[in-house]
Coordinates of C-alpha atoms in Angstrom, one line a residue:
X82 CA -0.3 -0.1 -0.1
X83 CA 2.8 2.4 1.0
X84 CA 4.2 1.8 -2.8
X85 CA 0.6 2.3 -4.3
X86 CA 0.3 5.8 -2.6
X87 CA 3.8 7.1 -3.1
X88 CA 4.1 10.5 -4.7
X89 CA 5.4 10.3 -8.6
X90 CA 8.7 11.3 -9.2
X91 CA 9.6 14.7 -10.2
X92 CA 10.1 14.9 -14.2
X93 CA 12.3 17.3 -15.9
X94 CA 11.1 21.1 -15.6
X95 CA 9.4 22.3 -18.7
X96 CA 9.7 26.3 -19.6
X97 CA 8.0 28.6 -22.3
X98 CA 4.7 29.7 -23.2
X99 CA 3.7 26.1 -24.0
X100 CA 4.4 25.3 -20.3
X101 CA 2.7 28.5 -19.0
X102 CA -0.6 27.1 -20.9
X103 CA -0.4 23.8 -19.5
X104 CA 0.0 25.0 -16.1
X105 CA -3.0 27.0 -16.5
X106 CA -4.9 24.0 -17.9
X107 CA -3.9 22.0 -15.4
X108 CA -4.7 24.0 -12.6
X109 CA -8.1 24.3 -13.6
X110 CA -8.6 20.4 -13.9
X111 CA -6.9 19.5 -10.8
X112 CA -9.0 22.3 -9.0
X113 CA -12.3 20.4 -10.4
X114 CA -10.9 17.1 -9.5
X115 CA -10.7 18.6 -6.1
X116 CA -13.9 20.2 -5.8
X117 CA -16.3 17.3 -7.3
X118 CA -14.0 15.0 -5.0
X119 CA -14.2 16.9 -2.0
X120 CA -18.0 17.5 -2.6
X121 CA -18.8 14.0 -2.7
X122 CA -17.2 13.0 0.7
X123 CA -19.9 15.2 1.9
X124 CA -22.6 13.1 0.1
X125 CA -21.5 10.2 2.3
X126 CA -20.5 11.9 5.8
X127 CA -23.3 13.1 7.9
X128 CA -26.0 11.1 6.6
X129 CA -26.6 9.6 10.0
X130 CA -28.1 12.9 11.3
X131 CA -31.0 12.8 8.5
X132 CA -31.7 9.2 9.5
X133 CA -32.2 10.0 13.3
X134 CA -35.8 11.5 13.3
X135 CA -36.6 8.2 11.4
X136 CA -34.5 5.9 14.0
X137 CA -36.6 7.2 17.3
X138 CA -40.1 5.1 16.1
X139 CA -37.4 2.1 16.3
X140 CA -36.6 2.3 19.6
X141 CA -33.7 4.4 19.7
X142 CA -32.9 7.6 22.0
X143 CA -31.5 10.7 20.8
X144 CA -28.7 10.6 23.5
X145 CA -27.7 6.8 22.4
X146 CA -28.0 8.1 18.8
X147 CA -25.7 11.3 19.7
X148 CA -23.0 8.8 20.8
X149 CA -23.2 6.9 17.7
X150 CA -23.1 10.0 15.5
X151 CA -20.2 11.1 17.8
X152 CA -18.2 7.9 16.5
X153 CA -18.1 9.4 12.9
X154 CA -16.6 13.0 14.7
X155 CA -14.1 10.9 16.6
X156 CA -12.7 8.8 13.5
X157 CA -12.5 11.7 11.3
X158 CA -10.4 13.7 14.2
X159 CA -8.1 11.0 14.5
X160 CA -8.1 10.4 10.7
X161 CA -7.7 14.0 9.6
X162 CA -4.6 14.4 11.8
X163 CA -3.3 11.0 11.3
X164 CA -4.0 10.7 7.6
X165 CA -2.9 14.1 7.0
X166 CA 0.9 13.1 8.1
X167 CA 0.2 10.2 5.5
X168 CA -1.3 12.3 2.6
X169 CA 2.1 14.6 3.2
X170 CA 4.0 11.6 1.8
X171 CA 1.4 10.2 -0.5
X172 CA 0.3 10.8 -4.5
X173 CA -3.1 13.0 -3.9
X174 CA -4.4 11.6 -7.3
X175 CA -4.7 8.0 -5.6
X176 CA -5.2 9.0 -2.0
X177 CA -8.4 11.0 -2.5
X178 CA -10.3 8.5 -4.4
X179 CA -9.2 5.7 -2.4
X180 CA -10.9 7.2 0.7
X181 CA -14.0 8.2 -0.8
X182 CA -14.6 4.7 -2.4
X183 CA -14.1 3.2 1.3
X184 CA -16.3 6.0 3.0
X185 CA -19.1 5.4 0.4
X186 CA -18.9 1.3 0.9
X187 CA -19.1 1.9 4.7
X188 CA -21.8 4.3 4.5
X189 CA -23.8 1.8 2.2
X190 CA -23.3 -0.9 4.9
X191 CA -25.1 1.3 7.3
X192 CA -28.6 -0.4 6.6
X193 CA -27.5 -3.9 7.9
X194 CA -27.7 -3.1 11.8
X195 CA -31.0 -0.9 11.2
X196 CA -33.0 -3.4 8.8
X197 CA -31.1 -6.8 9.6
X198 CA -30.7 -6.4 13.6
X199 CA -33.1 -3.2 14.6
X200 CA -34.8 -3.0 17.9
X201 CA -35.0 -6.7 18.6
X202 CA -31.1 -6.4 19.2
X203 CA -30.9 -3.0 20.5
X204 CA -27.0 -3.0 22.0
X205 CA -26.0 -5.1 19.1
X206 CA -27.6 -3.0 16.4
X207 CA -26.1 0.3 18.1
X208 CA -22.5 -1.2 18.3
X209 CA -22.6 -1.9 14.6
X210 CA -24.0 1.4 14.1
X211 CA -21.2 3.0 15.7
X212 CA -18.4 0.9 14.3
X213 CA -19.5 2.0 10.7
X214 CA -20.1 5.5 11.5
X215 CA -16.3 5.2 12.8
X216 CA -15.4 3.7 9.5
X217 CA -17.5 6.3 7.4
X218 CA -15.7 9.1 9.7
X219 CA -12.1 7.5 9.3
X220 CA -12.4 7.3 6.0
X221 CA -13.6 10.7 5.2
X222 CA -10.6 11.8 7.0
X223 CA -8.9 11.2 3.7
X224 CA -10.2 14.0 1.8
X225 CA -9.4 17.2 3.2
X226 CA -5.5 16.4 3.5
X227 CA -4.9 15.5 -0.2
X228 CA -7.0 18.7 -1.0
X229 CA -4.8 20.8 1.3
X230 CA -1.7 19.2 -0.8
X231 CA -3.2 20.0 -4.1
X232 CA -4.1 23.8 -2.9
X233 CA -0.6 24.5 -1.4
X234 CA 1.1 23.1 -4.5
X235 CA -1.0 24.4 -7.2
X236 CA -1.6 27.9 -5.8
X237 CA 0.5 30.3 -4.0
X238 CA -0.3 32.1 -0.6
X239 CA -1.6 35.4 -2.2
X240 CA -4.1 33.8 -4.1
X241 CA -5.2 31.0 -1.9
X242 CA -7.7 32.7 0.5
X243 CA -9.9 32.9 -2.6
X244 CA -9.1 29.8 -4.4
X245 CA -9.7 27.8 -1.1
X246 CA -13.0 30.0 -0.4
X247 CA -14.2 28.7 -4.0
X248 CA -13.0 25.1 -3.4
X249 CA -14.3 24.8 0.3
X250 CA -17.8 25.3 -1.2
X251 CA -17.5 21.7 -2.3
X252 CA -18.6 20.6 1.0
X253 CA -21.5 23.2 1.1
X254 CA -22.2 21.5 -2.5
X255 CA -22.2 17.7 -1.1
X256 CA -23.9 18.5 2.3
X257 CA -26.7 20.1 0.9
X258 CA -27.6 17.4 -1.4
X259 CA -28.1 14.9 1.6
X260 CA -31.7 16.3 2.5
X261 CA -32.9 16.2 -0.9
X262 CA -31.2 13.1 -1.8
X263 CA -32.7 11.2 1.4
X264 CA -36.1 12.4 0.3
X265 CA -36.0 11.8 -3.2
X266 CA -33.6 8.6 -3.1
X267 CA -36.2 7.1 -0.7
X268 CA -39.1 8.2 -3.5
X269 CA -37.7 6.6 -6.4
X270 CA -35.8 3.5 -5.2
X271 CA -37.8 2.7 -1.6
X272 CA -40.4 0.3 -3.0
X273 CA -37.8 -1.5 -5.0
X274 CA -35.9 -2.8 -1.9
X275 CA -38.8 -2.7 0.7
X276 CA -41.9 -2.9 -1.1
X277 CA -44.8 -1.7 0.9
X278 CA -42.6 -1.4 3.8
X279 CA -42.5 2.4 3.8
X280 CA -41.1 2.9 7.1
X281 CA -37.6 1.5 5.8
X282 CA -37.6 3.8 2.4
X283 CA -35.4 6.2 4.5
X284 CA -32.6 3.8 4.2
X285 CA -32.3 3.5 0.6
X286 CA -32.4 7.6 0.1
X287 CA -30.4 8.0 3.4
X288 CA -27.6 5.8 2.7
X289 CA -27.5 3.5 -0.5
X290 CA -28.5 6.0 -3.3
X291 CA -25.5 8.8 -1.9
X292 CA -23.1 5.9 -1.5
X293 CA -23.4 4.5 -5.1
X294 CA -23.2 8.2 -6.4
X295 CA -20.4 8.8 -4.5
X296 CA -18.4 5.7 -5.9
X297 CA -19.1 7.1 -9.4
X298 CA -17.5 10.7 -8.5
X299 CA -14.2 8.7 -7.0
X300 CA -13.6 7.5 -10.6
X301 CA -14.0 10.8 -12.5
X302 CA -11.9 12.6 -9.5
X303 CA -8.9 10.0 -10.0
X304 CA -9.2 11.0 -13.9
X305 CA -8.8 14.8 -13.3
X306 CA -6.3 14.9 -10.3
X307 CA -2.7 15.4 -10.5
X308 CA -0.3 15.4 -7.6
X309 CA 2.3 18.3 -7.8
X310 CA 3.3 20.6 -10.7
X311 CA 6.8 19.3 -10.3
X312 CA 5.3 15.4 -11.1
X313 CA 3.8 17.1 -14.4
X314 CA 7.1 18.6 -15.4
X315 CA 6.4 22.0 -14.2
X316 CA 8.0 24.3 -11.9
X317 CA 6.8 25.1 -8.2
X318 CA 3.9 27.6 -8.0
X319 CA 6.0 30.3 -6.2
X320 CA 8.5 30.0 -8.9
X321 CA 6.0 30.3 -11.7
X322 CA 4.0 33.1 -10.2
X323 CA 6.9 34.9 -8.6
X324 CA 5.0 34.4 -5.1
X325 CA 7.3 33.4 -2.4
X326 CA 5.5 33.4 1.0
X327 CA 7.5 34.7 4.4
X328 CA 8.4 31.1 5.2
X329 CA 9.1 29.7 1.7
X330 CA 12.4 27.9 1.3
X331 CA 13.5 25.1 -1.1
X332 CA 13.2 22.5 1.3
X333 CA 9.5 22.9 1.2
X334 CA 9.2 21.0 -2.4
X335 CA 10.9 17.9 -0.7
X336 CA 9.1 15.0 1.0
X337 CA 9.7 15.3 4.7
X338 CA 10.3 12.6 7.3
X339 CA 7.1 12.0 9.6
X340 CA 9.6 13.3 12.6
X341 CA 10.3 16.3 10.7
X342 CA 7.1 17.3 10.0
X343 CA 5.6 17.0 13.5
X344 CA 8.7 17.9 15.4
X345 CA 10.0 21.0 13.4
X346 CA 6.6 22.3 11.9
X347 CA 3.7 21.5 13.6
X348 CA 3.9 20.7 17.4
X349 CA 6.2 23.4 18.4
X350 CA 4.1 26.4 16.5
X351 CA 1.6 27.8 19.2
X352 CA -0.3 29.7 16.6
X353 CA -1.7 26.2 15.3
X354 CA -2.7 25.1 18.9
X355 CA -4.4 28.5 19.4
X356 CA -6.4 28.0 15.9
X357 CA -7.1 24.6 16.6
X358 CA -8.7 25.5 19.8
X359 CA -10.5 28.4 18.2
X360 CA -11.7 25.6 15.6
X361 CA -13.0 23.4 18.6
X362 CA -15.8 26.2 19.2
X363 CA -16.2 27.2 15.6
X364 CA -17.0 23.3 14.9
X365 CA -19.5 23.0 18.1
X366 CA -21.6 25.8 16.5
X367 CA -21.2 24.3 12.8
X368 CA -22.6 20.8 13.8
X369 CA -24.4 21.8 16.8
X370 CA -26.9 23.8 14.6
X371 CA -26.4 21.4 11.4
X372 CA -26.8 17.7 13.2
X373 CA -29.7 18.7 15.4
X374 CA -31.5 20.8 13.1
X375 CA -33.5 18.2 11.5
X376 CA -34.5 16.5 15.3
X377 CA -35.0 20.3 16.5
X378 CA -37.7 21.1 13.8
X379 CA -39.7 17.7 13.8
X380 CA -39.7 18.0 17.7
X381 CA -41.4 21.4 17.0
X382 CA -43.9 20.0 14.7
X383 CA -42.2 20.7 11.3
X384 CA -42.3 17.6 9.2
X385 CA -39.1 15.7 8.0
X386 CA -39.2 16.8 4.7
X387 CA -39.6 20.5 5.4
X388 CA -36.5 20.0 7.9
X389 CA -34.6 18.1 5.1
X390 CA -35.0 21.7 2.9
X391 CA -34.0 23.8 5.9
X392 CA -31.1 21.4 6.1
X393 CA -30.3 22.1 2.3
X394 CA -30.7 25.9 3.0
X395 CA -28.1 25.8 5.9
X396 CA -25.6 24.4 3.7
X397 CA -26.3 26.3 0.2
X398 CA -26.2 29.5 2.0
X399 CA -22.6 28.8 3.1
X400 CA -21.7 29.2 -0.4
X401 CA -22.0 32.8 -1.2
X402 CA -20.6 33.3 2.6
X403 CA -17.3 31.4 2.0
X404 CA -16.9 33.1 -1.0
X405 CA -17.4 36.5 0.2
X406 CA -15.1 35.6 3.3
X407 CA -12.6 34.3 1.4
X408 CA -12.5 37.0 -1.1
X409 CA -12.2 39.6 2.3
X410 CA -9.3 38.0 3.5
X411 CA -7.4 38.2 0.4
X412 CA -8.5 41.9 -0.8
X413 CA -9.7 43.7 2.1
X414 CA -7.4 42.1 5.0
X415 CA -4.7 41.6 3.0
X416 CA -4.3 37.9 3.5
X417 CA -5.1 38.1 7.2
X418 CA -7.7 35.3 8.4
X419 CA -8.4 36.2 12.2
X420 CA -10.3 39.7 11.7
X421 CA -12.7 38.4 9.4
X422 CA -13.0 35.2 11.2
X423 CA -14.0 37.3 14.6
X424 CA -16.3 39.5 12.7
X425 CA -18.4 36.4 10.8
X426 CA -18.4 34.7 14.3
X427 CA -20.2 37.4 16.0
X428 CA -22.5 37.5 13.3
X429 CA -23.2 34.0 13.9
X430 CA -23.9 34.4 17.4
X431 CA -26.6 37.1 16.6
X432 CA -28.4 34.4 14.3
X433 CA -28.5 32.0 16.7
X434 CA -30.2 34.1 18.9
X435 CA -32.8 34.5 16.4
X436 CA -32.8 30.8 16.1
X437 CA -33.7 30.3 19.7
X438 CA -35.9 32.9 20.0
X439 CA -38.7 31.9 17.2
X440 CA -37.9 28.1 17.3
X441 CA -41.6 27.5 16.5
X442 CA -41.4 29.5 13.3
X443 CA -40.4 27.8 10.3
X444 CA -40.2 30.7 8.3
X445 CA -37.9 32.7 11.0
X446 CA -35.8 29.5 11.5
X447 CA -35.3 28.8 7.8
X448 CA -34.0 32.4 7.9
X449 CA -31.8 32.2 10.9
X450 CA -30.3 28.6 9.6
X451 CA -29.8 30.2 6.1
X452 CA -27.7 33.1 8.2
X453 CA -25.9 30.6 10.3
X454 CA -25.0 28.7 7.4
X455 CA -23.8 31.9 5.4
X456 CA -21.5 33.2 8.3
X457 CA -20.1 30.1 9.7
X458 CA -18.4 28.5 7.0
X459 CA -16.2 31.2 6.2
X460 CA -14.5 30.8 9.7
X461 CA -14.4 27.1 8.7
X462 CA -12.6 27.8 5.6
X463 CA -10.7 30.4 6.9
X464 CA -9.1 28.2 10.0
X465 CA -7.8 26.0 7.5
X466 CA -6.2 28.3 5.1
X467 CA -4.5 29.4 7.9
X468 CA -3.2 26.5 8.9
X469 CA -1.5 26.3 5.8
X470 CA -0.2 29.6 5.9
X471 CA 1.4 29.1 9.2
X472 CA 3.2 25.8 8.3
X473 CA 5.5 24.9 5.3
X474 CA 3.5 23.3 2.3
X475 CA 5.0 20.0 2.8
X476 CA 3.4 20.0 6.2
X477 CA 0.4 21.2 4.8
X478 CA -1.8 18.2 5.4
X479 CA -0.4 17.6 8.8
X480 CA -0.9 21.1 10.0
X481 CA -4.7 21.2 8.7
X482 CA -4.9 17.6 10.5
X483 CA -4.3 19.3 13.9
X484 CA -7.0 22.0 13.8
X485 CA -9.1 19.4 12.3
X486 CA -8.4 17.2 15.0
X487 CA -9.4 19.7 17.6
X488 CA -12.5 20.7 15.3
X489 CA -14.0 17.3 15.0
X490 CA -12.8 15.2 17.8
X491 CA -13.3 18.1 20.8
X492 CA -15.6 20.6 18.8
X493 CA -18.1 18.0 17.3
X494 CA -18.2 14.5 18.9
X495 CA -17.8 15.8 22.3
X496 CA -19.7 19.3 22.2
X497 CA -22.0 19.2 19.4
X498 CA -22.9 15.3 19.3
X499 CA -22.3 13.9 22.8
X500 CA -22.9 17.2 25.1
X501 CA -25.8 18.7 23.1
X502 CA -27.4 15.2 22.6
X503 CA -27.6 14.8 26.6
X504 CA -27.9 18.3 27.4
X505 CA -31.0 18.4 25.2
X506 CA -32.1 15.0 26.6
X507 CA -32.1 16.4 30.1
X508 CA -32.3 20.1 30.3
X509 CA -33.9 20.9 27.2
X510 CA -33.0 23.1 23.9
X511 CA -32.8 25.9 25.4
X512 CA -29.9 25.1 27.3
X513 CA -28.1 24.0 24.2
X514 CA -28.4 27.2 22.6
X515 CA -26.7 28.7 25.8
X516 CA -23.9 26.6 25.2
X517 CA -23.6 27.3 21.2
X518 CA -23.4 31.3 21.9
X519 CA -20.7 30.7 24.9
X520 CA -18.6 28.9 21.8
X521 CA -19.0 31.7 19.7
X522 CA -17.8 34.1 22.1
X523 CA -14.8 31.5 23.0
X524 CA -13.8 30.9 19.3
X525 CA -13.3 34.8 18.9
X526 CA -11.2 35.1 22.0
X527 CA -8.9 32.4 20.8
X528 CA -8.7 33.7 17.0
X529 CA -7.9 37.3 18.7
X530 CA -4.7 35.8 20.0
X531 CA -3.4 35.1 16.5
X532 CA -4.5 38.4 15.2
X533 CA -1.0 40.3 15.7
X534 CA 1.1 37.3 14.0
X535 CA -0.8 38.4 10.7
X536 CA 0.2 42.0 10.8
X537 CA 3.2 41.2 8.5
X538 CA 0.8 40.2 5.7
X539 CA -0.8 43.8 5.5
X540 CA 3.1 45.4 5.6
X541 CA 4.1 43.0 2.8
X542 CA 1.1 44.1 0.9
X543 CA 1.9 47.7 1.6
X544 CA 5.3 47.4 0.5
X545 CA 4.3 45.6 -2.7
X546 CA 1.9 48.6 -3.9
X547 CA 4.4 51.2 -2.9

């Protein structure tokens, strides 16, 4: 497997107009491959949260299902960090499709504990659901790191905020399709598998239909992706664009050992730790709102189809919000990521208050979810970009993996899934909204610590302009 995933050797470097044309063409091709490939990971990522309202009639409680849901986040957190280090030493063209296919197969088998074990074997069904959700999360962790590797090798720092804001919309495109695919997949294919048993139709729409779609997309992504410019006989993107960042050196083009990546460039970088902690609270808000939206809405008398479209609105609203946030960070804030993150998280807090105060009004709740989705994904994206900015590009996957580990293990698994699941059971939804507002405040505090470190970017841009 190590030999299969090894990055391709560098080819002799081409120059001249033909090489420039080829560089531009390949950058677009690779970007499209990374976009659709990463979007497909989200088609087979958080499907279990859509299934939770349909599983409660089977005798499963929210606290139990929240724990199962948390297995996905725990595995993703570990995988994004550990597999991030592997991805820094792997061929992104093979690494991403492999993870997508394995995640899809794991998601497809989620119907087994529900339809074949069910409430008659309550404990066994919960354990198997937890194991499968862990595998889904683990293989999903193979999605972001190779994309981070691609983006740092094919796009330079001064354009990275804008390009990654566009690429980051991939998970909103994929995530926004989960609700409609669950509804229409059940409608189109449910009778084929379950006949008159309409209660089980959701299994096809939620788990099987998205999985088959994602496997097909993995094949397309493999055809489009390339590892690095040098593996295609092209110069580094910094050389090609004459755009060298503060911490650039020729060593960044080498494949480092795992020890070098961790000890020299990741674990001793205190600013990476600050943004990792901030990321935990950003992710608590992100998934605290997203994962529990179908359950909150159905408990307040809103049908599952409307809840699915509200879920869609939350994800889809993130696309313009992310694009605007990335553009602002590059153009208005001169490549700085902390300040726009702080501003957007303050606006998220305002929409959470609206969500809380008008919880029984579908129209206002949908507007609130659109507002949260619009503003939360900018900080999600910018923290990832800031991690790439703070580490050399041959350690990009590991640096982003550290922030991702905090986001998914602490922010999602422990706080958003497990804590909110049990708090909602024992203290009601009002307390969960208070927790989400506290998380917004703490994310702002920890991002503010990194503000001063980024001032050199503004100074560099001013010197370039003069």
